[in-house]
Amino acid sequence: MAKNLNKIGENGIYKVKDKIAGKKNFYHLVMFPYPSGDLHIGHWYNFAPADVYARFKKMNGFNVLSPIGFDAFGLPAENAAIKRGIHPKDWTYKNIKTMMRQLKNIGAIYDWSRKIITSDPDYYKWTQWIFLQLFKSGLVYRRKAPANWCLKCRTVLANEQVIEGKCERCGSDVIQKNIEQWLFKITDYAEELLKDLDGLDWPEKTKTMQRNWIGRSEGAMIKFPISDSEEFIEVFTTRADTVFGATYAVIAPEHPLIGALGLKIRNFEEVKKYAAEAAKKSELQRTDLAKEKTGVKLEGIEAINPLNGEKIPVFSADYVLGHYGTGAVMAVPAHDQRDFEFATRYNLAIKQVITPQINADLRENKLNKAFEEDGYLFASGEFTGLKSAEGRKKIVERLGKKGLGSGKVNYKLRDWLVSRQRYWGAPIPIVYCDKCGIVPVSEKNLPIKLPNVKNYLPTEEGRSPLAKSEKFVKTKCPKCGSSAKRETDTMDTFVCSSWYYLRYADPKNSKRFADPKKIKAWLPVDVYIGGAEHSVLHLLYARFFTKALYDMGFLSFKEPFLKLRHQGIILGPDGQKMSKSRGNVIDPDELVEKFGSDCVRMYLCFMGPYDQGGPWNPTGILGIKRFLERVYRLTFNIKRSNIDIGASEAQKLKRILHQTVKKTTEDIENFRFNTAVSSLMILFNEMEKNFEILKFSNFEIFLKLLSPFAPYLTEDLWRQLGNKKLIHREKWPIYDPKLIKEEKFELIIQINGKMREKISVDCGVSQKEAEKLVLEQEKVKKILGDQRIKKIIFVPDRLINIVI
RNA sequence: GCCGGGGUGGCGAAAUUGGAAGACGCAUCAGCUUUAGGAGCUGACGCCGCAAGGUUUGCGGGUUCAAAUCCCGCCCCCGGCACCA
């Protein structure tokens, strides 16, 4: 069936115009895939139900843009290509070809004329252009510092790409490597990125994850001067109320103060050795909680508590992180478990300065772990007796007067490291000149094309393979014209995907990244659908780009995706994650071959709640197959007459029809595809049972409701029923609220809250009438016997509960 | 450890301003029809019971005429973060 429409989508019927008179634009976006080589069932689960929604919106009168493209640059594609000994470019474009063919099977309303591929020069030209704009705005900087280095991928990784100390892509160990790198100052936007989450229609879970990732915390900066020195240790703390309990200070092994103090540290060599060992450890080893805390005392160095003048020892220890806060802490072992463990191990003083009750007697109280809650200040000079919150405020005020402290907000979010020492990415448009230093490439020379080199393998010494291409490296300084060298690192692929949603508005534009008028016509994205695994990476970066481009005056909105929905993950039939090695992979091509595209689409919708996913049930799809075949058969059994036979049955059928229109509409709007399908089944079961009195026009309404789920079948049947136009261009049915009302209902009769009987009565029956009817029931009489009725509860049009 | 989400038949799941638990579908069983392929139709189908009836939403309490739904305590599963001072 539907063979004649197999080429749906290829002949331009889904081409989108930027403006249609009388229609509102609706930007419907799915996360574009990277060209892995095969469209798997997870893609289908993202794209097929999403397309149901897009078609639904279209039939509801919107001018819907639903584009698709490929996130083509990046590590995964490159690693896969290397494994097979194929050039990344050949591999990528071959895969795109295959995947386009597979994508067309879905039957989505993609406008293929807007397809984008991020590894095409006319796309990455604008990725580079945006890099230059960020550079101009001071949001890009270069720095030599320890970075996450994946041993296998031989490149640095962003903080977000290191999962439990391992590479997100290949799972190998990640170590710290001191290397020159490019970073985007996403931290400038920490507060805005946090605050603006409130206004977004996103899953709460995703917003929470971003909030946690940004990790705002309010506290104070406090300076601890160092005896006989101009230097001081500046710490960040959220517990200024515990300053009197600070019995030592700790700086991270990589803290610059160690170098600054130099030989003032009597055991300088030992301290340097400790730092070197810490650097060798992977993030995973260093942050292993189970590990005993280690550290080394800075002999001959003392810090002065700025509040009480006490001299305290200073340690270097790797339980303090170099990159958070100031890389130094005041240690309060009585009120911080980490400090407590360290103090216990090295026999350091533990001084309690917060008590749960005011004026607590601490004489017999020996702590066996840190007391971390708020309480009342104790042994804290003039601050004694204050509540923690007040103590914090007063102490920071006092320190402020001395010039040794101030309030401060800190974030866990770190700047985004974007340089990669890899081949398959957009070259960073920067030139190094001996005279002028770091110089951005002139915009009119973009794109800086990625050369087609033979040797694309990552190198051991931590330089991009591009460094070996003399032709690429050698250039002229854009400023002074003397000979210069190109930057050879490429950009993180997440840079490419941080703005692609803008390009879809105007994908062919060669003068700008997109025409502002077209951007205005479509953006921001009305609904964005994709996996929850992008909750912090892509979704945070894309928000950052939008905000930065807004501040530069290129956009008129600050958030790219107003509404976000995630699909769940489909597991293999064994409940395990699908993988070739486990042999539990479900191939959508095979399913389409066996059951047809409509059937696969609809079953994916029917499986369960969209955001839930779960194991694939190999036989479940048969139910949908049967259903669609029954629909096909019934189409040719309907009597083509509009005469109602058997008024009451026809009335009932009409009522269910209108109820279904209502339910399906509401369910699709709320991404409840599973219940939308089941309501269509209920309606169809009724229609099939009563096909002799089924009105032709009513069956057509059913077909329209079905069409977003089963576009191929419904277009075919629509035509076979004699319609000239396409069903997906029809208007979505509207229900009549008067017609969905029931005339009768089943009155539930409860006795002491237990259901005992039900009777059919007219809607709107009064309590009096209902009681009379109920008490006449034989069964009720029997149970009641001669017991006294204490109370009767009546819920109109629902139930009656007799309490005895 | 912290932050989210969840636990309902053999299975996927419905039902949330508290009001019939298990819609819809899968699997299974019986019958019809075919008697060859995961074909079609009709019916049964939470559990115990021949039945009347009893019982049932992870476990234990509570509120209520009435709890899958609200409250308290506990157990388990999934996802994320994790020495963030």
XYZ file of C-alpha atoms (C1' of nucleotides) in Angstrom, chain A residues 205 208 217 237-238 286-287 291 293 319 321 324 338 412 594 607 609 612 619 626 674 678 681 685 756 758 793 798 801, chain B residues 3-4 12-15 19-21 23-27 38 40-41 53-55 65-66 79-85:
58
model
C 15.205 18.064 35.683
C 18.172 21.625 37.791
C 27.389 29.791 45.937
C 34.425 30.500 52.144
C 30.703 30.152 52.571
C 42.662 12.984 42.767
C 38.998 13.262 43.544
C 41.376 8.008 49.363
C 43.889 12.925 52.334
C 42.089 17.882 48.406
C 41.161 22.198 44.029
C 37.674 26.524 42.289
C 37.197 17.280 54.837
C 31.497 26.009 39.771
C 8.844 -5.626 7.635
C 5.239 2.389 23.482
C 5.451 8.065 27.802
C 10.569 7.547 29.401
C 6.023 -8.266 19.526
C -2.984 -5.062 12.920
C 0.872 7.060 23.725
C -4.902 4.619 22.359
C -7.870 2.915 18.792
C -12.942 -0.031 17.523
C -21.059 -2.723 45.613
C -23.537 0.383 39.676
C -22.098 11.158 50.431
C -20.131 10.006 39.715
C -21.424 6.353 49.256
C 20.062 16.818 43.632
C 16.258 14.982 40.242
C 4.366 -1.942 27.820
C 1.142 0.986 30.329
C -3.878 4.058 31.682
C -6.147 6.562 35.750
C -14.220 9.375 43.849
C -15.213 2.215 39.594
C -7.711 0.516 39.851
C -8.393 2.002 29.592
C -5.506 0.828 25.032
C -2.089 -2.745 23.336
C 1.278 -7.212 23.750
C 1.517 -12.212 25.458
C 4.237 -14.237 13.770
C -8.634 -13.306 10.423
C -13.025 -13.247 13.736
C -17.255 -13.508 48.122
C -12.431 -11.953 49.621
C -8.108 -9.404 48.213
C -17.167 8.689 54.014
C -13.449 7.474 50.186
C 19.570 9.475 35.773
C 22.870 13.487 37.129
C 26.629 15.706 40.312
C 30.371 14.645 43.569
C 36.829 16.795 48.237
C 33.100 23.040 44.774
C 35.365 25.050 50.779
